[in-house]
mmCIF file of C-alpha atoms in Angstrom:
data_model
loop_
_atom_site.group_PDB
_atom_site.id
_atom_site.type_symbol
_atom_site.label_atom_id
_atom_site.label_comp_id
_atom_site.label_asym_id
_atom_site.label_seq_id
_atom_site.Cartn_x
_atom_site.Cartn_y
_atom_site.Cartn_z
ATOM 1 C CA MET E 1 -127.334 67.614 89.255
ATOM 2 C CA SER E 2 -128.888 65.895 92.284
ATOM 3 C CA ASP E 3 -126.955 64.649 95.292
ATOM 4 C CA VAL E 4 -129.284 61.676 95.552
ATOM 5 C CA PRO E 5 -127.699 58.673 93.792
ATOM 6 C CA PRO E 6 -129.885 57.015 91.144
ATOM 7 C CA ILE E 7 -131.699 53.851 92.106
ATOM 8 C CA SER E 8 -130.671 50.826 90.074
ATOM 9 C CA ILE E 9 -133.630 48.635 89.201
ATOM 10 C CA PRO E 10 -132.687 45.336 87.522
ATOM 11 C CA LEU E 11 -134.694 44.443 84.447
ATOM 12 C CA PRO E 12 -136.620 41.196 84.622
ATOM 13 C CA GLU E 13 -134.998 38.269 82.824
ATOM 14 C CA LEU E 14 -137.219 36.799 80.143
ATOM 15 C CA PRO E 15 -136.823 33.166 79.141
ATOM 16 C CA ASP E 16 -135.102 32.503 75.816
ATOM 17 C CA GLU E 17 -138.260 31.025 74.310
ATOM 18 C CA LEU E 18 -140.156 34.266 74.881
ATOM 19 C CA MET E 19 -137.276 36.428 73.646
ATOM 20 C CA LEU E 20 -136.950 34.382 70.451
ATOM 21 C CA ASP E 21 -140.693 34.624 69.882
ATOM 22 C CA ILE E 22 -140.388 38.411 70.138
ATOM 23 C CA PHE E 23 -137.555 38.413 67.585
ATOM 24 C CA HIS E 24 -139.645 36.219 65.277
ATOM 25 C CA ARG E 25 -142.027 39.169 65.020
ATOM 26 C CA ALA E 26 -139.300 41.772 64.565
ATOM 27 C CA ASP E 27 -138.079 43.258 61.314
ATOM 28 C CA ALA E 28 -134.793 42.444 59.618
ATOM 29 C CA SER E 29 -132.854 45.483 60.859
ATOM 30 C CA THR E 30 -133.776 44.767 64.499
ATOM 31 C CA ILE E 31 -132.579 41.164 64.221
ATOM 32 C CA LEU E 32 -129.360 42.142 62.461
ATOM 33 C CA ASN E 33 -128.616 44.811 65.087
ATOM 34 C CA ALA E 34 -129.293 42.356 67.919
ATOM 35 C CA ARG E 35 -126.885 39.862 66.344
ATOM 36 C CA SER E 36 -124.067 42.368 66.612
ATOM 37 C CA THR E 37 -124.500 42.970 70.364
ATOM 38 C CA CYS E 38 -122.763 39.863 71.655
ATOM 39 C CA ARG E 39 -121.726 36.349 70.729
ATOM 40 C CA SER E 40 -124.616 34.743 72.613
ATOM 41 C CA TRP E 41 -127.294 36.557 70.611
ATOM 42 C CA ARG E 42 -125.405 36.051 67.383
ATOM 43 C CA VAL E 43 -125.531 32.297 67.945
ATOM 44 C CA LYS E 44 -129.195 32.275 68.997
ATOM 45 C CA LEU E 45 -130.396 34.471 66.136
ATOM 46 C CA SER E 46 -128.344 32.555 63.556
ATOM 47 C CA SER E 47 -129.406 29.039 64.486
ATOM 48 C CA TYR E 48 -131.226 26.783 62.050
ATOM 49 C CA ASP E 49 -134.384 26.624 64.199
ATOM 50 C CA PHE E 50 -134.638 30.397 64.465
ATOM 51 C CA GLN E 51 -133.922 30.959 60.774
ATOM 52 C CA THR E 52 -136.478 28.411 59.547
ATOM 53 C CA THR E 53 -139.193 29.658 61.922
ATOM 54 C CA LEU E 54 -138.507 33.225 60.836
ATOM 55 C CA ALA E 55 -138.604 32.226 57.166
ATOM 56 C CA GLN E 56 -141.970 30.502 57.629
ATOM 57 C CA ARG E 57 -143.423 33.599 59.308
ATOM 58 C CA TRP E 58 -142.121 35.863 56.560
ATOM 59 C CA LYS E 59 -143.418 33.463 53.922
ATOM 60 C CA HIS E 60 -146.977 34.280 54.983
ATOM 61 C CA HIS E 61 -146.320 37.878 53.920
ATOM 62 C CA GLY E 62 -146.053 36.693 50.327
ATOM 63 C CA CYS E 63 -143.249 36.345 47.828
ATOM 64 C CA SER E 64 -141.797 38.100 44.826
ATOM 65 C CA LEU E 65 -141.056 37.108 41.255
ATOM 66 C CA LEU E 66 -137.642 37.841 39.763
ATOM 67 C CA MET E 67 -137.772 38.121 35.961
ATOM 68 C CA HIS E 68 -134.511 38.399 34.057
ATOM 69 C CA PHE E 69 -135.032 40.344 30.814
ATOM 70 C CA CYS E 70 -132.426 40.468 28.078
ATOM 71 C CA TYR E 71 -131.751 41.279 24.444
ATOM 72 C CA PRO E 72 -131.057 38.432 22.002
ATOM 73 C CA SER E 73 -127.775 39.998 20.899
ATOM 74 C CA SER E 74 -124.767 38.923 22.971
ATOM 75 C CA LEU E 75 -123.297 42.413 22.410
ATOM 76 C CA MET E 76 -125.899 43.938 24.753
ATOM 77 C CA ASN E 77 -125.611 41.683 27.813
ATOM 78 C CA SER E 78 -124.563 44.623 29.990
ATOM 79 C CA VAL E 79 -128.035 46.168 29.690
ATOM 80 C CA ASP E 80 -129.874 43.080 30.983
ATOM 81 C CA TRP E 81 -132.131 43.860 33.905
ATOM 82 C CA VAL E 82 -134.211 42.107 36.566
ATOM 83 C CA MET E 83 -137.764 43.092 37.413
ATOM 84 C CA ARG E 84 -139.003 42.307 40.916
ATOM 85 C CA MET E 85 -142.770 41.981 41.197
ATOM 86 C CA ASP E 86 -145.069 41.074 44.071
ATOM 87 C CA ALA E 87 -146.647 37.720 43.226
ATOM 88 C CA SER E 88 -150.012 38.722 44.707
ATOM 89 C CA SER E 89 -150.574 42.368 43.766
ATOM 90 C CA GLY E 90 -148.360 42.670 40.687
ATOM 91 C CA TYR E 91 -146.651 45.725 42.195
ATOM 92 C CA THR E 92 -143.129 46.177 40.799
ATOM 93 C CA MET E 93 -140.150 47.476 42.741
ATOM 94 C CA PRO E 94 -136.493 48.183 41.932
ATOM 95 C CA PHE E 95 -133.952 45.415 42.300
ATOM 96 C CA HIS E 96 -130.234 46.217 42.190
ATOM 97 C CA PHE E 97 -127.306 43.818 42.348
ATOM 98 C CA PRO E 98 -124.289 44.513 44.602
ATOM 99 C CA PHE E 99 -121.896 44.866 41.648
ATOM 100 C CA LEU E 100 -121.361 47.194 38.705
ATOM 101 C CA LEU E 101 -121.272 46.245 35.039
ATOM 102 C CA THR E 102 -119.340 47.970 32.295
ATOM 103 C CA TYR E 103 -120.425 47.941 28.667
ATOM 104 C CA GLU E 104 -118.863 44.492 28.200
ATOM 105 C CA GLY E 105 -120.150 43.076 31.481
ATOM 106 C CA TRP E 106 -122.859 40.432 31.911
ATOM 107 C CA PHE E 107 -124.641 38.367 34.566
ATOM 108 C CA HIS E 108 -126.708 35.198 34.840
ATOM 109 C CA ILE E 109 -128.888 34.082 37.768
ATOM 110 C CA ILE E 110 -127.893 30.496 38.569
ATOM 111 C CA GLY E 111 -130.595 29.924 41.168
ATOM 112 C CA VAL E 112 -132.714 31.401 43.955
ATOM 113 C CA GLU E 113 -133.448 29.365 47.062
ATOM 114 C CA ASN E 114 -134.126 30.171 50.734
ATOM 115 C CA GLY E 115 -133.731 33.877 50.042
ATOM 116 C CA ILE E 116 -130.217 33.410 48.632
ATOM 117 C CA LEU E 117 -129.326 34.349 45.054
ATOM 118 C CA CYS E 118 -126.468 32.636 43.275
ATOM 119 C CA ILE E 119 -125.227 34.728 40.362
ATOM 120 C CA ARG E 120 -122.478 34.298 37.806
ATOM 121 C CA TYR E 121 -121.228 37.641 36.555
ATOM 122 C CA SER E 122 -118.382 39.512 34.929
ATOM 123 C CA SER E 123 -118.017 43.237 35.533
ATOM 124 C CA MET E 124 -115.861 43.918 32.490
ATOM 125 C CA GLY E 125 -116.603 40.905 30.291
ATOM 126 C CA LYS E 126 -113.302 39.184 31.027
ATOM 127 C CA LYS E 127 -112.915 37.245 34.260
ATOM 128 C CA SER E 128 -116.119 35.894 35.782
ATOM 129 C CA TYR E 129 -117.066 35.149 39.388
ATOM 130 C CA LEU E 130 -119.836 33.463 41.321
ATOM 131 C CA LEU E 131 -121.696 35.462 43.932
ATOM 132 C CA SER E 132 -123.788 34.219 46.849
ATOM 133 C CA TRP E 133 -125.994 37.100 47.994
ATOM 134 C CA ASN E 134 -128.781 37.787 50.508
ATOM 135 C CA PRO E 135 -130.584 41.030 49.512
ATOM 136 C CA VAL E 136 -132.192 41.437 52.971
ATOM 137 C CA SER E 137 -129.050 41.212 55.104
ATOM 138 C CA ARG E 138 -126.970 42.705 52.250
ATOM 139 C CA LYS E 139 -124.374 40.032 52.868
ATOM 140 C CA SER E 140 -122.532 38.554 49.901
ATOM 141 C CA LYS E 141 -119.674 36.200 49.216
ATOM 142 C CA ILE E 142 -117.567 36.002 46.068
ATOM 143 C CA ILE E 143 -116.740 32.453 44.966
ATOM 144 C CA GLN E 144 -114.129 31.420 42.452
ATOM 145 C CA ASP E 145 -115.601 30.434 39.108
ATOM 146 C CA PRO E 146 -114.665 26.781 38.469
ATOM 147 C CA VAL E 147 -114.130 27.597 34.798
ATOM 148 C CA TYR E 148 -110.680 28.878 35.742
ATOM 149 C CA ILE E 149 -109.914 25.777 37.794
ATOM 150 C CA PHE E 150 -110.820 23.037 35.302
ATOM 151 C CA GLN E 151 -110.563 25.058 32.058
ATOM 152 C CA PRO E 152 -112.985 22.808 30.174
ATOM 153 C CA ASP E 153 -113.733 22.873 26.469
ATOM 154 C CA LEU E 154 -117.499 22.652 27.058
ATOM 155 C CA VAL E 155 -119.298 24.401 29.925
ATOM 156 C CA TYR E 156 -122.714 22.913 30.559
ATOM 157 C CA LEU E 157 -124.439 24.480 33.520
ATOM 158 C CA TYR E 158 -124.452 25.584 37.143
ATOM 159 C CA ALA E 159 -127.028 24.895 39.858
ATOM 160 C CA LEU E 160 -127.777 25.879 43.468
ATOM 161 C CA VAL E 161 -129.185 23.358 45.941
ATOM 162 C CA TYR E 162 -129.501 23.270 49.749
ATOM 163 C CA PHE E 163 -128.708 20.352 52.029
ATOM 164 C CA PRO E 164 -131.918 19.260 53.781
ATOM 165 C CA SER E 165 -132.558 20.587 57.311
ATOM 166 C CA THR E 166 -129.433 22.765 57.309
ATOM 167 C CA LEU E 167 -128.312 26.278 56.447
ATOM 168 C CA ASP E 168 -125.635 24.917 54.115
ATOM 169 C CA TYR E 169 -125.837 24.913 50.346
ATOM 170 C CA ALA E 170 -123.937 23.512 47.392
ATOM 171 C CA ILE E 171 -123.192 24.893 43.938
ATOM 172 C CA LEU E 172 -122.946 22.276 41.212
ATOM 173 C CA TYR E 173 -120.947 22.662 38.035
ATOM 174 C CA ILE E 174 -121.275 20.189 35.152
ATOM 175 C CA PHE E 175 -118.719 20.331 32.360
ATOM 176 C CA LYS E 176 -116.770 18.340 29.774
ATOM 177 C CA GLN E 177 -113.013 18.547 29.932
ATOM 178 C CA THR E 178 -112.726 18.042 26.164
ATOM 179 C CA SER E 179 -115.269 17.687 23.395
ATOM 180 C CA GLU E 180 -114.065 14.098 22.867
ATOM 181 C CA SER E 181 -114.594 13.106 26.510
ATOM 182 C CA PRO E 182 -116.973 10.128 26.780
ATOM 183 C CA SER E 183 -118.721 11.512 29.861
ATOM 184 C CA SER E 184 -119.272 14.741 31.750
ATOM 185 C CA SER E 185 -117.882 15.654 35.161
ATOM 186 C CA LEU E 186 -119.597 17.188 38.171
ATOM 187 C CA SER E 187 -117.781 19.433 40.620
ATOM 188 C CA ILE E 188 -119.406 20.486 43.904
ATOM 189 C CA TYR E 189 -118.736 23.582 45.977
ATOM 190 C CA THR E 190 -120.175 23.594 49.506
ATOM 191 C CA SER E 191 -120.653 26.553 51.825
ATOM 192 C CA PHE E 192 -118.805 24.737 54.637
ATOM 193 C CA ARG E 193 -115.797 23.409 52.653
ATOM 194 C CA ARG E 194 -115.549 26.407 50.328
ATOM 195 C CA ASN E 195 -113.671 24.627 47.545
ATOM 196 C CA TRP E 196 -114.311 22.665 44.344
ATOM 197 C CA ASN E 197 -112.398 19.544 45.409
ATOM 198 C CA VAL E 198 -115.367 17.145 45.066
ATOM 199 C CA ILE E 199 -115.375 15.807 41.491
ATOM 200 C CA ILE E 200 -117.730 13.061 40.300
ATOM 201 C CA THR E 201 -117.856 11.345 36.919
ATOM 202 C CA CYS E 202 -121.381 11.560 35.525
ATOM 203 C CA PRO E 203 -123.140 8.545 33.998
ATOM 204 C CA PRO E 204 -123.464 8.458 30.197
ATOM 205 C CA TYR E 205 -127.077 9.665 30.201
ATOM 206 C CA VAL E 206 -126.087 13.031 31.732
ATOM 207 C CA VAL E 207 -125.886 14.906 28.428
ATOM 208 C CA THR E 208 -127.439 18.118 27.094
ATOM 209 C CA LEU E 209 -129.257 19.002 30.308
ATOM 210 C CA ASP E 210 -131.670 21.916 30.363
ATOM 211 C CA ALA E 211 -130.411 24.966 32.270
ATOM 212 C CA THR E 212 -133.653 25.188 34.286
ATOM 213 C CA TYR E 213 -134.073 22.853 37.242
ATOM 214 C CA VAL E 214 -135.916 22.318 40.524
ATOM 215 C CA THR E 215 -134.601 21.224 43.917
ATOM 216 C CA LEU E 216 -136.306 19.329 46.726
ATOM 217 C CA GLY E 217 -134.980 17.584 49.822
ATOM 218 C CA GLY E 218 -131.322 17.838 48.874
ATOM 219 C CA SER E 219 -131.911 16.520 45.354
ATOM 220 C CA ILE E 220 -131.864 18.392 42.057
ATOM 221 C CA TYR E 221 -133.835 17.563 38.927
ATOM 222 C CA TRP E 222 -133.022 18.481 35.318
ATOM 223 C CA LEU E 223 -134.788 17.837 32.052
ATOM 224 C CA THR E 224 -132.996 16.792 28.907
ATOM 225 C CA CYS E 225 -133.070 19.279 26.064
ATOM 226 C CA SER E 226 -134.717 18.474 22.752
ATOM 227 C CA VAL E 227 -132.381 17.512 19.911
ATOM 228 C CA ASP E 228 -133.546 18.363 16.407
ATOM 229 C CA ASP E 229 -132.071 15.470 14.466
ATOM 230 C CA ASP E 230 -132.929 11.935 13.435
ATOM 231 C CA GLU E 231 -131.431 10.483 16.612
ATOM 232 C CA ARG E 232 -133.729 12.362 18.958
ATOM 233 C CA ARG E 233 -134.094 10.478 22.214
ATOM 234 C CA SER E 234 -137.140 10.199 24.386
ATOM 235 C CA PRO E 235 -137.138 12.915 27.074
ATOM 236 C CA TYR E 236 -136.244 11.977 30.615
ATOM 237 C CA ILE E 237 -135.411 13.558 33.973
ATOM 238 C CA VAL E 238 -131.978 13.400 35.585
ATOM 239 C CA CYS E 239 -131.908 13.449 39.392
ATOM 240 C CA PHE E 240 -128.825 13.974 41.561
ATOM 241 C CA SER E 241 -128.814 13.492 45.343
ATOM 242 C CA LEU E 242 -126.444 15.537 47.487
ATOM 243 C CA LEU E 243 -126.700 13.057 50.340
ATOM 244 C CA SER E 244 -125.613 10.003 48.377
ATOM 245 C CA ASN E 245 -123.779 11.719 45.479
ATOM 246 C CA THR E 246 -125.627 9.476 43.028
ATOM 247 C CA PHE E 247 -127.560 10.052 39.812
ATOM 248 C CA GLN E 248 -130.899 8.587 38.775
ATOM 249 C CA GLN E 249 -132.569 8.499 35.363
ATOM 250 C CA ILE E 250 -136.353 8.939 35.286
ATOM 251 C CA PHE E 251 -138.120 8.288 31.992
ATOM 252 C CA ILE E 252 -141.242 10.225 31.112
ATOM 253 C CA PRO E 253 -144.146 7.798 30.476
ATOM 254 C CA ARG E 254 -145.830 7.636 27.115
ATOM 255 C CA GLN E 255 -149.074 9.181 28.381
ATOM 256 C CA ALA E 256 -147.169 12.301 29.506
ATOM 257 C CA LEU E 257 -145.300 12.890 26.238
ATOM 258 C CA ALA E 258 -145.955 16.268 24.596
ATOM 259 C CA HIS E 259 -144.314 19.018 22.567
ATOM 260 C CA CYS E 260 -142.458 20.721 25.412
ATOM 261 C CA TYR E 261 -141.849 20.216 29.102
ATOM 262 C CA MET E 262 -141.049 22.148 32.260
ATOM 263 C CA LEU E 263 -140.215 21.001 35.776
ATOM 264 C CA MET E 264 -142.090 22.682 38.631
ATOM 265 C CA LEU E 265 -142.648 22.381 42.397
ATOM 266 C CA LEU E 266 -146.142 22.173 43.876
ATOM 267 C CA ASN E 267 -146.639 21.728 47.632
ATOM 268 C CA GLN E 268 -143.192 20.174 48.025
ATOM 269 C CA LYS E 269 -143.788 17.781 45.137
ATOM 270 C CA VAL E 270 -141.812 17.468 41.938
ATOM 271 C CA CYS E 271 -144.130 18.041 38.987
ATOM 272 C CA LEU E 272 -143.789 17.993 35.232
ATOM 273 C CA ALA E 273 -145.745 20.363 33.011
ATOM 274 C CA SER E 274 -146.161 18.757 29.593
ATOM 275 C CA SER E 275 -147.638 21.035 26.925
ATOM 276 C CA THR E 276 -149.084 20.541 23.482
ATOM 277 C CA HIS E 277 -150.076 23.354 21.141
ATOM 278 C CA ASP E 278 -152.198 24.194 18.121
ATOM 279 C CA GLU E 279 -151.121 27.478 16.539
ATOM 280 C CA GLU E 280 -151.339 29.872 19.518
ATOM 281 C CA VAL E 281 -153.451 27.720 21.856
ATOM 282 C CA PHE E 282 -151.718 25.478 24.373
ATOM 283 C CA SER E 283 -152.908 22.657 26.592
ATOM 284 C CA THR E 284 -150.812 21.738 29.626
ATOM 285 C CA SER E 285 -151.024 18.704 31.901
ATOM 286 C CA ILE E 286 -149.453 18.818 35.366
ATOM 287 C CA TRP E 287 -147.979 15.450 36.386
ATOM 288 C CA HIS E 288 -146.664 14.567 39.835
ATOM 289 C CA VAL E 289 -143.704 12.202 39.868
ATOM 290 C CA ALA E 290 -143.001 10.342 43.106
ATOM 291 C CA VAL E 291 -139.296 9.509 42.947
ATOM 292 C CA THR E 292 -138.355 6.240 44.633
ATOM 293 C CA GLU E 293 -135.443 3.843 44.410
ATOM 294 C CA GLU E 294 -137.619 1.557 42.354
ATOM 295 C CA GLU E 295 -139.968 2.585 39.547
ATOM 296 C CA PRO E 296 -141.167 6.223 39.873
ATOM 297 C CA ALA E 297 -144.948 6.696 40.161
ATOM 298 C CA TRP E 298 -146.662 9.211 37.847
ATOM 299 C CA THR E 299 -150.015 10.849 38.623
ATOM 300 C CA ARG E 300 -151.778 13.470 36.547
ATOM 301 C CA LEU E 301 -153.051 16.225 38.841
ATOM 302 C CA PHE E 302 -154.958 18.508 36.458
ATOM 303 C CA MET E 303 -155.010 20.158 33.016
ATOM 304 C CA TYR E 304 -155.349 23.765 31.932
ATOM 305 C CA ASN E 305 -155.516 25.631 28.626
ATOM 306 C CA GLY E 306 -154.646 29.091 27.408
ATOM 307 C CA VAL E 307 -153.731 31.341 24.517
ATOM 308 C CA ALA E 308 -149.995 31.932 24.269
ATOM 309 C CA LEU E 309 -146.861 30.831 22.506
ATOM 310 C CA LEU E 310 -145.567 27.320 23.043
ATOM 311 C CA PHE E 311 -142.768 28.071 25.484
ATOM 312 C CA THR E 312 -144.521 30.068 28.171
ATOM 313 C CA PRO E 313 -142.441 30.453 31.361
ATOM 314 C CA ALA E 314 -144.520 29.192 34.264
ATOM 315 C CA ILE E 315 -143.932 28.633 37.955
ATOM 316 C CA PHE E 316 -146.050 27.686 40.969
ATOM 317 C CA VAL E 317 -146.743 30.204 43.737
ATOM 318 C CA ASP E 318 -148.690 28.508 46.523
ATOM 319 C CA GLU E 319 -151.159 26.497 44.413
ATOM 320 C CA ASP E 320 -151.475 29.028 41.600
ATOM 321 C CA ILE E 321 -149.553 29.122 38.330
ATOM 322 C CA ILE E 322 -147.695 32.246 37.242
ATOM 323 C CA GLU E 323 -147.615 32.556 33.449
ATOM 324 C CA ILE E 324 -145.716 35.033 31.313
ATOM 325 C CA LYS E 325 -147.213 35.347 27.846
ATOM 326 C CA GLU E 326 -144.567 36.701 25.530
ATOM 327 C CA ARG E 327 -145.351 38.217 22.116
ATOM 328 C CA HIS E 328 -143.163 39.995 19.588
ATOM 329 C CA PHE E 329 -144.217 42.213 16.676
ATOM 330 C CA GLU E 330 -142.528 44.106 13.870
ATOM 331 C CA GLU E 331 -144.013 47.480 12.976
ATOM 332 C CA ASP E 332 -145.051 47.785 9.348
ATOM 333 C CA GLY E 333 -143.088 50.222 7.255
ATOM 334 C CA VAL E 334 -140.320 50.677 9.829
ATOM 335 C CA ASP E 335 -137.002 48.889 9.404
ATOM 336 C CA ASP E 336 -135.654 46.973 12.405
ATOM 337 C CA SER E 337 -138.515 48.153 14.614
ATOM 338 C CA HIS E 338 -139.705 45.586 17.146
ATOM 339 C CA VAL E 339 -142.249 45.651 19.961
ATOM 340 C CA SER E 340 -142.272 43.092 22.781
ATOM 341 C CA HIS E 341 -145.320 42.452 24.980
ATOM 342 C CA PHE E 342 -145.204 40.559 28.283
ATOM 343 C CA HIS E 343 -148.459 39.662 29.985
ATOM 344 C CA ILE E 344 -147.949 38.266 33.511
ATOM 345 C CA CYS E 345 -151.034 36.566 34.907
ATOM 346 C CA ARG E 346 -151.903 34.277 37.831
ATOM 347 C CA TYR E 347 -154.002 31.203 37.128
ATOM 348 C CA THR E 348 -155.944 29.437 39.911
ATOM 349 C CA PRO E 349 -156.553 25.793 38.901
ATOM 350 C CA MET E 350 -159.244 25.162 41.544
ATOM 351 C CA GLU E 351 -161.398 28.033 40.261
ATOM 352 C CA LYS E 352 -160.121 27.933 36.653
ATOM 353 C CA THR E 353 -159.709 31.694 36.661
ATOM 354 C CA ARG E 354 -156.950 34.039 35.506
ATOM 355 C CA ARG E 355 -156.166 37.541 36.663
ATOM 356 C CA THR E 356 -153.613 39.926 35.265
ATOM 357 C CA LEU E 357 -150.747 40.843 37.572
ATOM 358 C CA HIS E 358 -148.754 43.065 35.263
ATOM 359 C CA TRP E 359 -148.483 44.122 31.652
ATOM 360 C CA VAL E 360 -145.289 45.567 30.227
ATOM 361 C CA GLU E 361 -144.311 46.632 26.716
ATOM 362 C CA TYR E 362 -140.840 47.375 25.344
ATOM 363 C CA GLU E 363 -140.176 49.086 22.035
ATOM 364 C CA ASP E 364 -137.418 46.656 21.164
ATOM 365 C CA ASN E 365 -136.753 42.957 20.704
ATOM 366 C CA VAL E 366 -136.649 41.860 24.345
ATOM 367 C CA ARG E 367 -136.724 38.315 25.733
ATOM 368 C CA ILE E 368 -137.198 36.831 29.169
ATOM 369 C CA ARG E 369 -134.253 34.658 30.149
ATOM 370 C CA SER E 370 -135.348 33.220 33.493
ATOM 371 C CA LEU E 371 -138.110 33.354 36.114
ATOM 372 C CA HIS E 372 -137.603 32.773 39.846
ATOM 373 C CA VAL E 373 -139.662 32.840 43.047
ATOM 374 C CA TYR E 374 -138.010 34.833 45.830
ATOM 375 C CA HIS E 375 -138.876 34.639 49.549
ATOM 376 C CA GLU E 376 -137.113 37.004 51.934
ATOM 377 C CA THR E 377 -135.010 35.324 54.638
ATOM 378 C CA LEU E 378 -131.934 36.019 56.740
ATOM 379 C CA TYR E 379 -130.122 32.856 55.700
ATOM 380 C CA PRO E 380 -126.315 33.204 55.746
ATOM 381 C CA VAL E 381 -124.277 33.284 52.572
#
């Protein structure tokens, strides 16, 4: 309403280093909104350096545990659910996938790494898909399931692994074309090629791999599954490198042999948890394996004991061990009545102390299918 024209005062130009440091302290919505302003900011706020620095800052805020619960019956896969729990306080929060399931639908978490979830799912129980999903940015990408490309007789497993020092990832798919095939095949999908054209013939020792795995530095590590027959082999670790596309067989030394095993990561080191048991008491040794081109070096880091069933899901968070003690009971005098108890605790090896994070009880026969550590990031899908 004034006849006096407004005075234009130019804003001071801040250097990029200072602007990026400001965005490192911003929340996710601010960063995502700034990305959409122009191409220049989209490139700066999507670079590898910015993403890794942001992920390290957010990592100090803590992480979450993703626990996939299920029923043993394959007829009830559609009612599987995932509990998200803070790994420090034990506080639980809702966790919803970006897809719907009908009564015949199902899902399986392939892997969680760098804030990205890789999921195999079927909404109606017929055709399945792979999904790469970032819950923070709410970005997702549907990927063709290689089952419909190769149509194998035997489907072994899937895995998610990142290329080192990049924002790119690969999804691995191991299968046998026919049951009579002498060896398995490995197909690789990469986020930059977006196809399953890379096919590698696996060495003969790549058989009956465990579905759980760990990844480090562009390599992925599996354990062999136990075989209950007279020809049971000694357990070993299978390593595959994305950089060289080669396999390596790592035998478990005699002093580390036990009743059951689990691969874990501790301070960017590949570790093996070997457990023995006596009724309901277990004793676990944590071994560090230094993988080299020559003979791997094994070092026992520490031991810990506890009261639980033999196969207790465990995972490292910082330098603590997250344990889920699973117990199942049948109520007397009631037909087909089951109660499932899950006790989630955090064990600190340095202090040899345990504290309860969460306790949950279900009035049914419920199992835990998988356990994952989840750190929030803005990594692209």
